[in-house]
Every structure is written in structure tokens, then in C-alpha cells.
Coordinates of C-alpha atoms in Angstrom, one line a residue:
Chain A
M1 CA 0.0 0.0 0.0
S2 CA 1.3 3.4 -0.9
H3 CA 2.3 5.7 1.9
D4 CA 0.9 8.8 0.4
I5 CA -2.8 7.8 0.6
A6 CA -4.6 9.6 3.4
V7 CA -8.1 8.1 3.1
E8 CA -9.3 5.1 1.2
A9 CA -12.8 3.8 0.7
R10 CA -12.9 0.1 -0.4
D11 CA -16.2 -0.8 -2.0
A12 CA -18.1 1.2 0.6
R13 CA -21.8 0.6 0.4
K14 CA -24.5 2.3 2.5
V15 CA -28.1 1.1 2.5
Y16 CA -30.7 2.8 4.6
G17 CA -33.7 0.8 5.8
Q18 CA -34.5 -2.8 5.0
G19 CA -36.6 -4.8 2.6
I20 CA -38.8 -3.0 0.1
G21 CA -38.2 0.4 1.7
A22 CA -34.4 0.1 1.5
V23 CA -32.6 3.0 -0.1
T24 CA -29.1 2.7 -1.4
A25 CA -27.3 5.9 -0.6
L26 CA -23.9 4.7 -1.7
G27 CA -23.5 1.8 -4.1
G28 CA -20.0 0.4 -3.6
V29 CA -17.6 3.3 -3.9
S30 CA -13.8 2.8 -4.0
L31 CA -11.6 5.8 -3.8
Q32 CA -8.1 6.9 -2.8
I33 CA -7.4 10.4 -1.5
R34 CA -3.8 11.5 -1.4
K35 CA -2.1 13.2 1.5
G36 CA -2.2 17.0 1.4
E37 CA -4.6 17.0 -1.4
F38 CA -7.6 19.3 -1.8
F39 CA -10.1 16.7 -3.0
T40 CA -13.7 17.6 -3.9
L41 CA -16.7 15.3 -4.0
L42 CA -19.0 16.9 -6.6
G43 CA -22.5 15.9 -7.4
P44 CA -26.2 16.9 -7.2
S45 CA -28.1 16.6 -3.9
G46 CA -28.8 13.0 -3.1
C47 CA -25.8 11.6 -5.0
G48 CA -24.2 10.1 -1.9
K49 CA -21.4 12.6 -1.4
T50 CA -22.5 13.6 2.1
T51 CA -23.0 9.9 3.0
L52 CA -19.5 9.1 1.9
L53 CA -18.3 12.0 4.1
K54 CA -20.2 10.6 7.1
L55 CA -18.6 7.3 6.6
I56 CA -15.2 8.9 6.7
A57 CA -16.1 11.0 9.8
G58 CA -17.6 8.0 11.6
F59 CA -21.2 9.4 12.0
E60 CA -22.4 6.4 10.0
S61 CA -21.0 2.9 9.4
P62 CA -21.0 1.4 5.9
T63 CA -23.4 -1.5 5.3
T64 CA -20.5 -3.3 3.6
G65 CA -17.0 -2.3 2.7
H66 CA -14.2 -0.5 4.5
I67 CA -12.8 2.9 5.3
L68 CA -9.0 3.3 5.8
L69 CA -7.1 6.1 7.3
D70 CA -3.3 6.1 6.8
G71 CA -3.6 2.5 5.8
S72 CA -5.4 1.3 9.0
D73 CA -9.0 0.2 9.0
I74 CA -11.2 2.7 10.9
T75 CA -14.5 1.4 9.5
F76 CA -16.1 0.9 12.9
D77 CA -14.1 3.4 15.1
P78 CA -16.5 5.9 16.7
P79 CA -16.1 9.6 15.5
N80 CA -14.3 10.7 18.7
E81 CA -11.5 8.3 18.1
R82 CA -10.8 9.3 14.5
P83 CA -8.2 12.0 13.9
V84 CA -10.6 13.5 11.4
N85 CA -12.6 16.8 11.9
T86 CA -15.6 18.2 10.1
V87 CA -16.8 21.6 9.1
F88 CA -20.6 21.3 9.1
Q89 CA -23.0 22.8 6.7
S90 CA -24.8 24.5 9.5
Y91 CA -21.5 25.2 11.3
A92 CA -22.9 23.6 14.5
L93 CA -21.0 26.1 16.7
F94 CA -21.7 25.6 20.4
P95 CA -24.0 28.6 21.2
H96 CA -23.2 28.7 24.9
L97 CA -19.4 28.8 24.4
S98 CA -17.2 31.7 23.4
V99 CA -15.4 31.7 20.1
A100 CA -12.1 30.8 21.9
D101 CA -13.8 27.9 23.8
N102 CA -15.4 26.7 20.6
I103 CA -12.0 26.6 18.9
G104 CA -10.3 25.0 21.9
F105 CA -13.0 22.4 22.4
G106 CA -11.4 19.5 20.5
L107 CA -8.0 20.0 22.2
K108 CA -9.7 20.2 25.6
M109 CA -11.5 17.0 25.0
Q110 CA -8.2 15.3 24.0
G111 CA -7.0 16.3 27.4
R112 CA -4.2 18.6 26.2
P113 CA -2.6 20.9 28.8
K114 CA -4.3 24.3 29.2
A115 CA -1.3 26.3 28.1
E116 CA -1.1 24.3 24.8
V117 CA -4.9 24.8 24.2
A118 CA -4.6 28.5 24.8
A119 CA -1.6 28.8 22.5
T120 CA -3.3 26.9 19.7
V121 CA -6.5 28.9 20.1
T122 CA -4.5 32.1 19.7
R123 CA -2.7 30.7 16.6
M124 CA -6.0 29.6 15.1
L125 CA -7.7 32.9 15.7
A126 CA -4.8 34.6 13.9
L127 CA -5.0 32.1 11.1
V128 CA -8.7 32.8 10.4
R129 CA -8.2 36.5 11.2
L130 CA -10.6 36.7 14.2
D131 CA -8.1 37.8 16.9
K132 CA -10.5 40.4 18.3
M133 CA -13.5 38.1 18.5
A134 CA -12.2 35.5 21.0
D135 CA -14.7 36.4 23.7
R136 CA -17.8 36.8 21.6
K137 CA -20.5 34.2 21.4
P138 CA -21.3 32.6 18.0
G139 CA -24.6 34.3 18.0
Q140 CA -22.9 37.7 17.9
L141 CA -20.9 36.9 14.7
S142 CA -21.8 37.3 11.1
G143 CA -22.3 34.3 8.8
G144 CA -18.8 34.6 7.3
Q145 CA -17.2 35.0 10.8
Q146 CA -19.1 31.9 12.1
Q147 CA -17.8 30.0 9.1
R148 CA -14.2 30.9 10.0
V149 CA -14.8 29.9 13.6
A150 CA -16.1 26.5 12.4
L151 CA -13.0 26.2 10.2
A152 CA -10.6 27.1 13.1
R153 CA -12.4 24.8 15.5
A154 CA -12.0 21.9 13.1
L155 CA -8.4 22.7 12.3
A156 CA -7.2 23.3 15.9
P157 CA -6.6 19.7 16.8
S158 CA -4.5 19.3 13.6
P159 CA -6.6 16.5 12.1
K160 CA -5.1 14.2 9.5
V161 CA -8.1 14.9 7.3
L162 CA -10.5 17.9 7.3
L163 CA -14.0 17.2 6.0
L164 CA -16.0 20.1 4.7
D165 CA -19.7 19.5 4.1
E166 CA -20.9 22.2 1.7
P167 CA -19.6 24.8 4.1
L168 CA -20.0 27.8 1.8
S169 CA -23.6 27.1 0.7
A170 CA -25.2 29.5 3.3
L171 CA -23.0 32.4 2.3
D172 CA -23.9 35.1 -0.2
L173 CA -22.0 35.2 -3.5
Q174 CA -19.4 37.8 -2.6
L175 CA -18.5 36.1 0.7
R176 CA -18.4 32.7 -1.0
K177 CA -15.8 33.9 -3.4
E178 CA -13.7 35.3 -0.5
M179 CA -14.1 32.1 1.5
Q180 CA -13.0 30.0 -1.5
I181 CA -9.7 31.8 -1.6
E182 CA -9.5 31.7 2.2
L183 CA -10.1 27.9 2.2
K184 CA -7.5 27.3 -0.5
R185 CA -5.0 29.4 1.5
L186 CA -5.6 27.5 4.7
Q187 CA -5.2 24.2 3.0
V188 CA -1.9 25.3 1.5
E189 CA -0.7 26.8 4.8
T190 CA -1.6 23.8 7.0
G191 CA -0.9 21.1 4.5
I192 CA -3.9 19.1 5.8
T193 CA -5.8 16.9 3.5
F194 CA -9.1 18.5 2.7
I195 CA -12.2 16.6 1.5
F196 CA -14.7 19.1 0.3
V197 CA -18.3 18.3 -0.6
T198 CA -20.2 20.6 -2.9
H199 CA -22.8 20.6 -5.6
D200 CA -21.3 23.8 -7.1
Q201 CA -19.2 22.8 -10.1
E202 CA -17.4 26.2 -10.3
E203 CA -16.3 25.9 -6.7
A204 CA -15.0 22.4 -7.4
L205 CA -13.1 23.5 -10.5
T206 CA -11.4 26.5 -8.9
M207 CA -10.4 25.0 -5.6
S208 CA -9.6 21.3 -6.1
D209 CA -6.5 19.4 -6.8
R210 CA -8.7 16.5 -7.8
I211 CA -12.5 16.1 -8.2
G212 CA -14.6 13.0 -7.8
V213 CA -17.9 13.3 -9.6
M214 CA -20.8 11.4 -8.1
Q215 CA -24.3 10.5 -9.2
S216 CA -26.9 8.2 -7.6
G217 CA -24.5 6.7 -5.1
H218 CA -21.8 6.0 -7.6
L219 CA -18.4 7.6 -8.4
L220 CA -18.4 8.4 -12.1
Q221 CA -15.0 10.0 -12.6
V222 CA -12.0 11.0 -10.6
G223 CA -9.5 13.4 -12.0
D224 CA -7.9 16.9 -11.9
P225 CA -10.2 19.8 -12.9
R226 CA -8.8 20.0 -16.4
T227 CA -9.3 16.4 -17.1
I228 CA -12.8 16.4 -15.7
Y229 CA -13.7 19.4 -17.9
T230 CA -11.9 18.5 -21.1
R231 CA -12.3 14.7 -21.0
P232 CA -15.6 13.9 -19.2
A233 CA -16.2 10.2 -18.7
N234 CA -19.9 10.3 -19.7
R235 CA -22.8 12.4 -20.6
F236 CA -23.7 13.2 -17.0
V237 CA -20.2 14.5 -16.2
A238 CA -20.1 16.5 -19.4
S239 CA -23.4 18.3 -18.6
F240 CA -23.0 18.6 -14.8
I241 CA -19.6 20.3 -15.0
G242 CA -19.9 23.2 -17.4
E243 CA -22.3 23.0 -20.3
S244 CA -22.1 20.6 -23.1
N245 CA -23.6 20.0 -26.5
F246 CA -24.2 16.5 -27.6
L247 CA -23.9 15.2 -31.1
T248 CA -24.7 11.7 -32.3
G249 CA -23.0 10.0 -35.2
T250 CA -21.4 6.8 -36.5
L251 CA -17.8 6.1 -35.7
D252 CA -15.4 4.1 -37.8
G253 CA -11.9 4.2 -36.3
T254 CA -11.1 8.0 -36.0
A255 CA -13.6 9.0 -38.7
L256 CA -16.9 10.2 -37.3
T257 CA -19.9 10.7 -39.5
L258 CA -22.3 13.1 -37.7
D259 CA -26.0 12.6 -38.2
A260 CA -26.1 16.3 -38.9
G261 CA -24.0 16.0 -42.0
P262 CA -20.2 16.2 -42.3
R263 CA -17.6 13.6 -41.7
M264 CA -14.7 14.5 -39.5
S265 CA -11.7 13.0 -37.8
V266 CA -11.8 12.7 -34.0
E267 CA -9.3 11.7 -31.4
A268 CA -10.0 8.3 -29.8
G269 CA -11.2 9.0 -26.3
Q270 CA -10.0 6.9 -23.4
G271 CA -12.2 3.9 -23.0
A272 CA -14.4 5.1 -25.8
P273 CA -15.8 2.8 -28.5
T274 CA -14.1 2.9 -31.9
Q275 CA -17.0 1.5 -33.9
G276 CA -20.7 2.1 -34.2
R277 CA -23.2 4.6 -32.9
V278 CA -21.6 7.1 -30.5
T279 CA -22.3 10.3 -28.6
A280 CA -19.8 13.1 -28.8
A281 CA -19.7 16.2 -26.6
I282 CA -18.5 19.7 -27.3
R283 CA -18.3 22.7 -25.1
P284 CA -20.3 25.8 -26.2
E285 CA -17.1 28.0 -26.0
Q286 CA -15.1 25.7 -28.3
I287 CA -17.4 26.4 -31.3
R288 CA -16.9 29.3 -33.7
I289 CA -19.5 30.6 -36.0
T290 CA -18.9 31.8 -39.6
S291 CA -21.7 33.5 -41.4
A292 CA -20.6 32.0 -44.8
T293 CA -21.9 28.6 -45.7
L294 CA -18.6 27.7 -47.3
G295 CA -15.9 25.1 -46.6
D296 CA -15.7 22.5 -43.8
G297 CA -17.9 22.6 -40.7
I298 CA -21.5 21.9 -39.8
P299 CA -24.2 23.9 -41.4
A300 CA -26.7 25.3 -39.0
K301 CA -29.5 27.9 -38.6
V302 CA -29.6 30.5 -35.8
T303 CA -32.8 30.3 -33.7
Q304 CA -32.0 32.8 -30.9
T305 CA -29.2 35.0 -29.5
V306 CA -29.0 36.0 -25.8
Y307 CA -26.7 38.7 -24.6
F308 CA -24.9 38.0 -21.3
G309 CA -22.4 40.9 -21.3
T310 CA -19.0 39.3 -21.8
D311 CA -20.6 36.5 -23.7
T312 CA -23.4 36.1 -26.2
H313 CA -25.1 32.8 -26.2
C314 CA -26.3 31.7 -29.7
R315 CA -28.7 28.9 -30.1
V316 CA -28.6 27.1 -33.5
V317 CA -30.3 24.1 -34.9
L318 CA -28.6 21.5 -37.1
K319 CA -30.1 19.7 -40.1
D320 CA -31.1 16.7 -38.1
G321 CA -32.9 18.9 -35.5
T322 CA -30.1 18.8 -32.8
E323 CA -30.0 22.0 -30.9
I324 CA -26.6 23.5 -30.1
T325 CA -25.6 26.3 -27.8
V326 CA -22.6 28.4 -28.9
R327 CA -20.9 30.8 -26.5
L328 CA -19.3 33.7 -28.3
Q329 CA -17.3 36.5 -26.8
S330 CA -19.3 39.7 -27.3
P331 CA -17.5 42.1 -29.6
A332 CA -16.9 45.8 -28.7
S333 CA -20.1 46.8 -30.3
G334 CA -22.0 44.2 -28.3
D335 CA -23.7 42.9 -31.4
V336 CA -22.4 39.6 -32.8
G337 CA -24.3 40.2 -36.0
L338 CA -26.4 37.1 -35.9
H339 CA -30.1 37.0 -36.1
P340 CA -32.7 34.3 -36.0
G341 CA -32.9 32.6 -39.3
S342 CA -29.3 33.3 -40.4
E343 CA -27.6 30.4 -42.2
V344 CA -24.2 29.8 -40.6
T345 CA -21.4 27.2 -40.4
L346 CA -20.1 25.9 -37.1
K347 CA -16.3 25.3 -36.8
F348 CA -14.1 23.9 -34.1
E349 CA -10.7 22.3 -33.5
P350 CA -10.7 18.5 -34.0
G351 CA -9.7 17.9 -30.4
A352 CA -12.7 19.8 -29.1
L353 CA -15.2 17.1 -30.0
I354 CA -15.0 14.3 -27.4
V355 CA -16.3 10.9 -28.1
L356 CA -17.9 9.7 -24.9
P357 CA -17.1 6.2 -23.7
E358 CA -20.7 5.0 -23.7
A359 CA -23.2 3.9 -26.4
A360 CA -25.3 6.5 -28.0
Chain B
M1 CA -64.6 45.4 0.8
V2 CA -65.9 42.9 3.3
D3 CA -63.3 41.1 5.4
R4 CA -64.2 37.5 5.2
T5 CA -61.6 36.1 7.6
F6 CA -63.0 34.6 10.8
A7 CA -61.8 36.2 14.0
I8 CA -63.3 35.0 17.3
A9 CA -62.6 38.4 18.8
R10 CA -65.2 40.0 16.6
L11 CA -68.1 37.7 17.7
P12 CA -70.8 39.6 19.6
G13 CA -70.3 39.4 23.4
F14 CA -66.6 38.4 23.2
A15 CA -65.4 41.1 25.5
T16 CA -68.2 40.6 28.0
I17 CA -67.6 36.8 28.2
A18 CA -63.8 37.3 28.5
V19 CA -64.2 39.9 31.3
T20 CA -66.7 37.7 33.1
V21 CA -64.4 34.7 33.0
F22 CA -61.4 36.7 34.3
V23 CA -63.5 38.2 37.1
L24 CA -64.8 34.7 38.2
L25 CA -61.2 33.4 38.1
Y26 CA -59.5 36.1 40.0
L27 CA -62.1 37.8 42.2
P28 CA -62.1 35.0 44.9
I29 CA -58.3 35.2 44.9
A30 CA -58.4 38.9 45.2
M31 CA -60.8 38.7 48.1
L32 CA -58.6 36.2 49.8
V33 CA -55.7 38.5 49.6
V34 CA -57.8 41.5 50.8
F35 CA -59.2 39.6 53.8
S36 CA -55.7 38.4 54.8
F37 CA -55.3 42.0 55.9
N38 CA -58.5 42.1 57.8
A39 CA -58.2 43.4 61.4
G40 CA -61.1 41.3 62.6
D41 CA -61.5 37.5 63.1
S42 CA -64.1 37.1 60.4
V43 CA -63.2 36.0 56.8
A44 CA -66.4 37.6 55.5
I45 CA -66.8 40.9 57.4
W46 CA -64.2 43.7 56.8
E47 CA -63.2 45.3 60.1
G48 CA -60.3 47.5 59.0
F49 CA -56.7 47.0 57.7
S50 CA -54.1 45.1 59.7
F51 CA -51.0 43.0 59.3
R52 CA -51.9 41.0 62.4
W53 CA -52.5 37.6 60.7
Y54 CA -49.1 37.4 59.2
P55 CA -47.1 37.5 62.5
E56 CA -49.8 35.4 64.1
A57 CA -49.5 32.7 61.5
W58 CA -45.7 32.9 61.7
S59 CA -45.7 32.5 65.5
N60 CA -47.8 29.3 65.2
E61 CA -45.4 26.4 65.7
A62 CA -47.7 24.0 63.7
V63 CA -47.6 26.4 60.7
K64 CA -43.8 26.6 60.9
A65 CA -43.4 22.8 61.1
A66 CA -45.8 22.3 58.2
T67 CA -44.1 24.9 56.1
W68 CA -40.7 23.4 56.8
R69 CA -42.0 19.9 55.9
S70 CA -43.6 21.2 52.7
L71 CA -40.4 22.8 51.6
Q72 CA -38.3 19.7 52.4
I73 CA -40.7 17.5 50.4
A74 CA -41.0 19.9 47.5
T75 CA -37.3 20.4 47.3
A76 CA -36.4 16.7 47.4
A77 CA -39.3 15.6 45.2
S78 CA -38.7 18.3 42.5
I79 CA -34.9 17.4 42.3
I80 CA -35.7 13.7 42.0
A81 CA -38.5 14.4 39.4
T82 CA -36.2 16.7 37.4
T83 CA -33.4 14.1 37.3
V84 CA -35.8 11.4 36.2
A85 CA -37.5 13.7 33.7
T86 CA -34.2 14.7 32.2
M87 CA -33.2 11.1 31.7
A88 CA -36.7 10.3 30.3
A89 CA -36.5 13.3 27.9
L90 CA -33.0 12.2 26.7
G91 CA -34.3 8.7 26.2
T92 CA -37.3 9.9 24.2
T93 CA -35.5 12.5 22.0
R94 CA -32.0 11.1 21.5
R95 CA -32.9 7.6 20.4
R96 CA -34.2 6.4 17.1
Q97 CA -38.0 6.8 17.1
T98 CA -39.6 3.4 17.7
K99 CA -43.1 2.1 17.2
G100 CA -43.9 2.3 20.9
Q101 CA -42.9 5.9 21.2
S102 CA -46.4 7.3 21.8
F103 CA -46.9 4.5 24.4
V104 CA -43.8 5.7 26.2
Y105 CA -45.0 9.3 26.2
L106 CA -48.3 8.0 27.6
M107 CA -46.6 6.1 30.4
I108 CA -44.4 9.1 31.4
N109 CA -47.4 11.4 31.4
Q110 CA -49.8 9.1 33.1
P111 CA -49.9 11.0 36.4
L112 CA -51.5 13.8 34.4
M113 CA -54.3 11.5 33.2
V114 CA -55.0 9.0 35.9
P115 CA -57.4 10.5 38.5
E116 CA -55.3 11.7 41.5
I117 CA -57.6 9.9 43.9
V118 CA -56.8 6.5 42.2
T119 CA -53.0 7.2 42.5
A120 CA -53.6 8.2 46.1
V121 CA -55.4 5.1 47.1
A122 CA -53.0 2.9 45.3
L123 CA -50.0 4.6 47.0
L124 CA -51.7 4.3 50.4
I125 CA -52.1 0.5 50.0
F126 CA -48.7 0.1 48.5
F127 CA -46.8 2.1 51.1
S128 CA -48.7 0.6 54.1
T129 CA -47.4 -2.8 53.1
I130 CA -43.9 -1.4 53.0
K131 CA -44.5 0.4 56.3
V132 CA -45.5 -2.9 57.9
A133 CA -42.6 -4.7 56.4
T134 CA -39.9 -2.2 57.2
G135 CA -41.2 -0.1 60.1
Y136 CA -40.0 3.1 58.4
Q137 CA -42.4 6.0 59.0
G138 CA -40.4 9.0 57.7
L139 CA -41.0 11.6 55.0
G140 CA -39.5 9.3 52.3
Y141 CA -43.0 8.0 51.3
L142 CA -44.3 11.5 50.7
I143 CA -41.1 12.5 48.8
I144 CA -41.4 9.4 46.5
A145 CA -45.1 10.0 45.9
H146 CA -44.6 13.7 45.1
A147 CA -41.6 12.9 42.8
A148 CA -43.8 10.5 40.9
F149 CA -46.6 12.9 40.1
C150 CA -44.3 15.8 39.6
T151 CA -42.2 14.0 36.9
P152 CA -44.5 14.8 34.0
F153 CA -44.5 18.5 34.9
A154 CA -40.7 18.5 34.8
Y155 CA -40.6 16.3 31.7
L156 CA -42.6 18.6 29.4
P157 CA -40.3 21.7 29.4
I158 CA -37.2 19.6 29.3
R159 CA -38.4 17.6 26.3
A160 CA -39.4 20.8 24.5
R161 CA -35.9 22.2 25.1
L162 CA -34.2 19.0 23.9
E163 CA -36.4 18.8 20.8
S164 CA -35.6 22.3 19.8
M165 CA -31.8 21.7 20.1
D166 CA -29.8 21.2 17.0
L167 CA -28.6 17.6 16.9
S168 CA -25.6 18.5 14.9
L169 CA -24.1 20.1 18.0
E170 CA -23.8 16.7 19.6
T171 CA -22.4 15.3 16.4
A172 CA -19.9 18.1 16.2
S173 CA -18.9 17.4 19.8
A174 CA -18.3 13.7 19.1
D175 CA -16.3 14.8 16.0
L176 CA -14.1 16.9 18.3
Y177 CA -13.0 13.9 20.4
A178 CA -15.6 14.2 23.1
S179 CA -16.8 10.9 24.6
R180 CA -20.5 10.4 25.1
W181 CA -20.2 11.5 28.7
Q182 CA -18.2 14.6 27.8
T183 CA -20.7 15.5 25.1
F184 CA -23.5 15.3 27.7
R185 CA -21.5 17.2 30.3
Y186 CA -20.2 20.1 28.1
I187 CA -22.8 20.4 25.4
T188 CA -26.2 18.8 26.1
L189 CA -26.5 19.6 29.8
P190 CA -25.6 23.3 29.6
L191 CA -28.0 23.7 26.7
V192 CA -30.8 21.9 28.4
M193 CA -30.3 23.7 31.7
P194 CA -33.0 26.4 31.2
G195 CA -35.5 23.7 30.5
A196 CA -34.4 21.7 33.5
I197 CA -34.6 24.7 35.8
A198 CA -38.1 25.5 34.4
G199 CA -39.1 21.9 35.0
L200 CA -37.7 22.0 38.5
M201 CA -39.7 25.0 39.4
L202 CA -42.9 23.6 37.9
A203 CA -42.4 20.4 39.9
F204 CA -41.7 22.4 43.0
V205 CA -44.9 24.4 42.8
T206 CA -46.9 21.2 41.9
S207 CA -45.5 19.4 45.0
L208 CA -46.0 22.4 47.3
D209 CA -49.7 22.6 46.4
D210 CA -50.7 18.9 46.6
V211 CA -53.5 17.9 48.9
V212 CA -55.1 14.6 47.8
I213 CA -52.1 12.3 47.5
T214 CA -50.5 13.9 50.6
L215 CA -53.6 13.3 52.7
F216 CA -53.6 9.6 51.8
V217 CA -49.9 8.9 52.0
K218 CA -48.9 11.0 55.1
S219 CA -48.4 9.4 58.5
A220 CA -49.7 11.0 61.7
G221 CA -48.0 14.3 62.4
Q222 CA -46.8 14.7 58.9
D223 CA -49.0 17.6 57.9
T224 CA -47.8 19.7 55.0
L225 CA -48.9 23.3 54.6
P226 CA -51.9 22.5 52.4
T227 CA -53.1 19.6 54.6
Y228 CA -52.6 21.7 57.7
M229 CA -54.7 24.5 56.2
L230 CA -57.4 22.0 55.3
A231 CA -57.5 20.7 58.8
Q232 CA -57.7 24.2 60.2
I233 CA -60.6 25.2 57.9
R234 CA -62.5 22.1 59.0
R235 CA -62.4 23.2 62.6
S236 CA -63.0 26.9 62.1
V237 CA -62.4 29.3 59.3
S238 CA -59.5 31.4 60.5
A239 CA -58.1 34.5 58.8
E240 CA -54.7 33.0 59.5
V241 CA -55.3 30.6 56.6
N242 CA -55.9 33.7 54.3
A243 CA -52.5 35.0 55.3
I244 CA -50.7 31.7 54.6
S245 CA -52.6 31.4 51.3
T246 CA -51.5 34.8 50.2
L247 CA -47.9 34.0 51.0
L248 CA -48.1 30.7 49.0
L249 CA -49.7 32.7 46.1
L250 CA -46.8 35.1 46.2
L251 CA -44.2 32.3 46.1
T252 CA -46.1 30.6 43.2
V253 CA -46.3 33.9 41.2
V254 CA -42.5 34.5 41.7
L255 CA -41.7 30.9 40.6
L256 CA -44.0 30.9 37.6
T257 CA -42.7 34.3 36.5
A258 CA -39.2 32.9 36.6
F259 CA -40.4 29.9 34.7
F260 CA -41.9 32.1 32.0
L261 CA -38.7 34.2 31.7
L262 CA -36.6 31.0 31.4
T263 CA -38.7 29.3 28.8
R264 CA -39.3 32.4 26.7
K265 CA -37.5 32.2 23.3
R266 CA -34.4 34.3 23.5
T267 CA -34.1 36.6 20.5

């Protein structure tokens, strides 16, 4: 077993209830998270990401399978015996304790000497920039400050792994952006392994070293943000992370004949079929539009343009009826010069079209 | 435009009925308080203002003994009831809900529903067997009996407090290396404390005021304040009883005000 794995899930399954009413929250997930990594579990609500987090924290036990921390099996250890701390979605700050006592709680429960607790609390307060708030009660703090107390409280006992359960979802947009940067800074400064749960794909892309995309209790793809975005493993990943257009066609080696007309060469995707009916994905920003109906490319007709400021989204329809969204950078004049009914040609780099490793 | 919403306060005669009910509820009490300051011996004829009944009641050794006994019983019984109620409330709110949950609630609250006289007779028979067997004649029987019927009064505010508590706090405590006992000691107990104090005071007032069960369970010479007053009134209606009642009323009002302040939602 490699020494740089912090947390490992081995075929972890979690089923709630029994018999007919049983619900499978997690359907056999295997995953390795590296030491010092900022790992994000990304998926829609109900995909099992929070369940997996609870298995790692010890709030739940898997129905079958194992959880390993630093190579040792902790599947049935109670939460208070795991060197793992959690930042809760609701923060769960103790309302009757001061900010300092909240932050020092974990160390106090571990029976550390008072002087050490006090020193660590001071250091943590500085780390999250709340030096002046030590004696306040959580109820007297703003949402962003409570968030930072929750972070400091979970980091104070220097856990091997920090679990974050959608900690930014209660904050407004501006504060969320600040906290994203703050979280990343804390992770780099402390070097602690962060496992971050979110349904926000942008949050996942900007903060993570690696992302695990989940759906319906299964892990669909694990990879760094660029790989996840540019080489999605299936249709769900392609549409959940960023936007994607889907084209169907018939593949023969590297030659793809689209249902909408032209024949083009594509790169063979990893694990993708090389023959037969396939689905290919392309990102809206990878497509260019030329007004002429000349040369290579896919002929299309504009149905709608929507102005978004920096971008203009242009909806076009292909010959076979497939609807495609194209994201164009708005020109200085603000007018892309396309109107419903315009005959256009869609162009893109050969590598932009990704054949998905699943049947059409 | 016609307002079609139904409001009971707009029905004809609402104010009249409300005022009548409050007068009927509080007029006798007001009269009792007024006549406790009566200079004469009568409880019906006003003969001038005087404080004489208060020192008179206080100089009565029987009143002092009964008061002291009542306070002892109420203190011990309310502490026992609150402890039991806290454990019961933890058991009913911190475990997975089971099918028998409503049956458990029913069992805990049964002293509220079973006629008091039935409990009284049952306790009389039960305790007399024990008295014969052990020879013990002390206040213990009264304390146990009071603790039993005071428990549901303590249980209700404690359960309300526990139910409104965010369960993730206890999860967070466990996550931060606290054992079950530490979580209870440092998180659950301090947060449930206002509910527990409210429960304690309700139990205390309930015990202080009990007549029926006390009459059946007490041994000779174990009069509490209410049973002493009842015995006094049987002989002759004395204005002394008015003075004692007024003081009891004052104590109850103070405790219930404190209860109200403690259970009020803090904003």
C-alpha cells in the first residue's frame, strides 16, 4: 500500500432501511485520496457525497466495505476516536461557548494541557483573522465569521483529514468567493488533506487538486479539474460540469460521420468505443460561427441570441434537428451580427469534439 | 370590501364573556388577599386594615413545622422528578424513534391523566405494606409519591428544550473527540439547563400545592402546609389561613414568572 494515501474507501456501500423500503445511498464506492490533497466530491443533492463524508467522519458505518485512514482500518471506530474533523454545513457552533472555547473544544476533549490549548487557540484565531472576536458568542458573529470559527475549530486539533460538508452554501456570492480563496490558502498553509463536498461545479473547478464526480450513489469519474472538464467520462459529467452540446453519429476508427452531415476525424477518447453509434460532446465556448456557408464545418441555422455581457449565447439548430448552444465572446459593439434565421457554419478544432465512452 | 376572515374576537359578546371569566377566576383570589389584611377575626366581614394575621401565622409552631415539611418534600421531590424527567427526555428525544414511542409518552405522562384519587389510594395501600414490612415511617414516602406525580411536569419543558436543540451540536462534539459523557457534560447539559430549571420550578410548585395524595400517604403528624390548612378550615375558618394562602400565592407567582422568563424564546 502506498504511503501517500490519506483516506481510502474500499467498495463502501450504504443502504438505509430494510426490505422493500431500503434506499441505497452509496453503491460500492472505491476511492483513494492522497495526503495533502484538496479533494472535492462533486454531485447533485442525493448523489451520496455527504453519505461518503459521514462514513469517513464516523457518523455512519458502511453497510459493507471498509474505510481506511493512513492504511489502517477505521470502519467501525467511533467519530471521537478518529483524527478527522468536520466543518458542518450548519457550522454547528456551540452557542453557549465563546469563540475561543469553541476553537479549543477539540483540544480540551483530547486532554491537552491548558497552556497548549490557549496557544493553539491564539494561533487559530490569527489564522482565520478573528483575533478580536475571541470572547464573543457565536450568535454575535456574522455568517462569514461563524464560518471561519467553524474552520478554526475543526483545524485546531491538527486532524489528519479535514472534511467540509458544503460549508459555503449558506453564504452570499461575494462572501463565498472570498471564502473559496481563504479555504485554499488555509489548505496550502496547513498542508492538511481537505475533503470538500459541494454541488457547485465552479467551486469544485477553482479550488480542487482533484475532483470525484458522483451521481446516484456512484463515483463516475475522478481526475484533476482540467481532465474532468476536457475529458468527461460520460454524458452526466459532461453536462453537470460546465455546459455541453451532444452530437450523435457513427464512428469508424477515427472517422466520425455526424447525423447532422459532415464527416470529421476525432481523437479516440479513453475507453471510448471505436466503432458504431456514439455520442460526442463539445463545449459551447469551443465552437466558432462563420456566417458563410462555405468550406468545412457543420451547417446550421440560428434560432436565438441571448446577450450576457461578456458573452453572447447563440442557439442554433442543425439539419437533423439537434439544438446546439454556442458561446461567443461579445465584440466591442456588443452585437455579434447574428439574427434568428441566419444560415451559418459551425467550426471547431478536431480535439474539441470528445467521443464519450458510452453507447449513443 | 368585506373582510371574510374569521376572528373570534369579533363575535358579539366576546369582550363581555372574557371579562366575566377573568372576574370569576380572579375575584375570589383577590378577596382572599384582601381579607388576609382584615383586622377582625371574620373571613367575611371587613373590620379594618391590619397585618396582624401574618405574624400570628408565623408564631404558630404548627404552621412553621408544616411549612418546613412542605419545603423539604417539595425540594427533594422536585430534584428527583427533574433528574428522572431529564433522563426520560433524553431517552425519548435522543434515540431512534420506535413504534412504541407514543406509548412511552403516555406512560411518562400518566400521572396527568390517571385520577389523582386513584393514585392516592394505590399509594396508600402500596406504602402501608412497606411500612408494615420495614417499620420506616419517615418523610420518604411523601417524597417518593410527590416525585412520581411531579415528573411529567418537569418532563414537558425539558423535552421541549431538547427537541428544539440542533442535533448537529452533539455530532460536532463527538467529531471533536468528546466521549458520550463529555458531550453530555459540556454540550447537552448546559444547553438543556434552562429547560431543566423550568421543569424543577414547575415540579416544586406542583408538589407544594398537593393535597389529595399527601392526605392519603402521610403518617400521623406529617402535615404539609396544604393539609394543615385544610384541617384548620374544618375546625373553624380562620383568617390565618388567608395570610398563609397569600404567601403561597406570592411564592407561586414568583416561581411561575421565573419559569416564564426562562422558557421564553431568546431573540
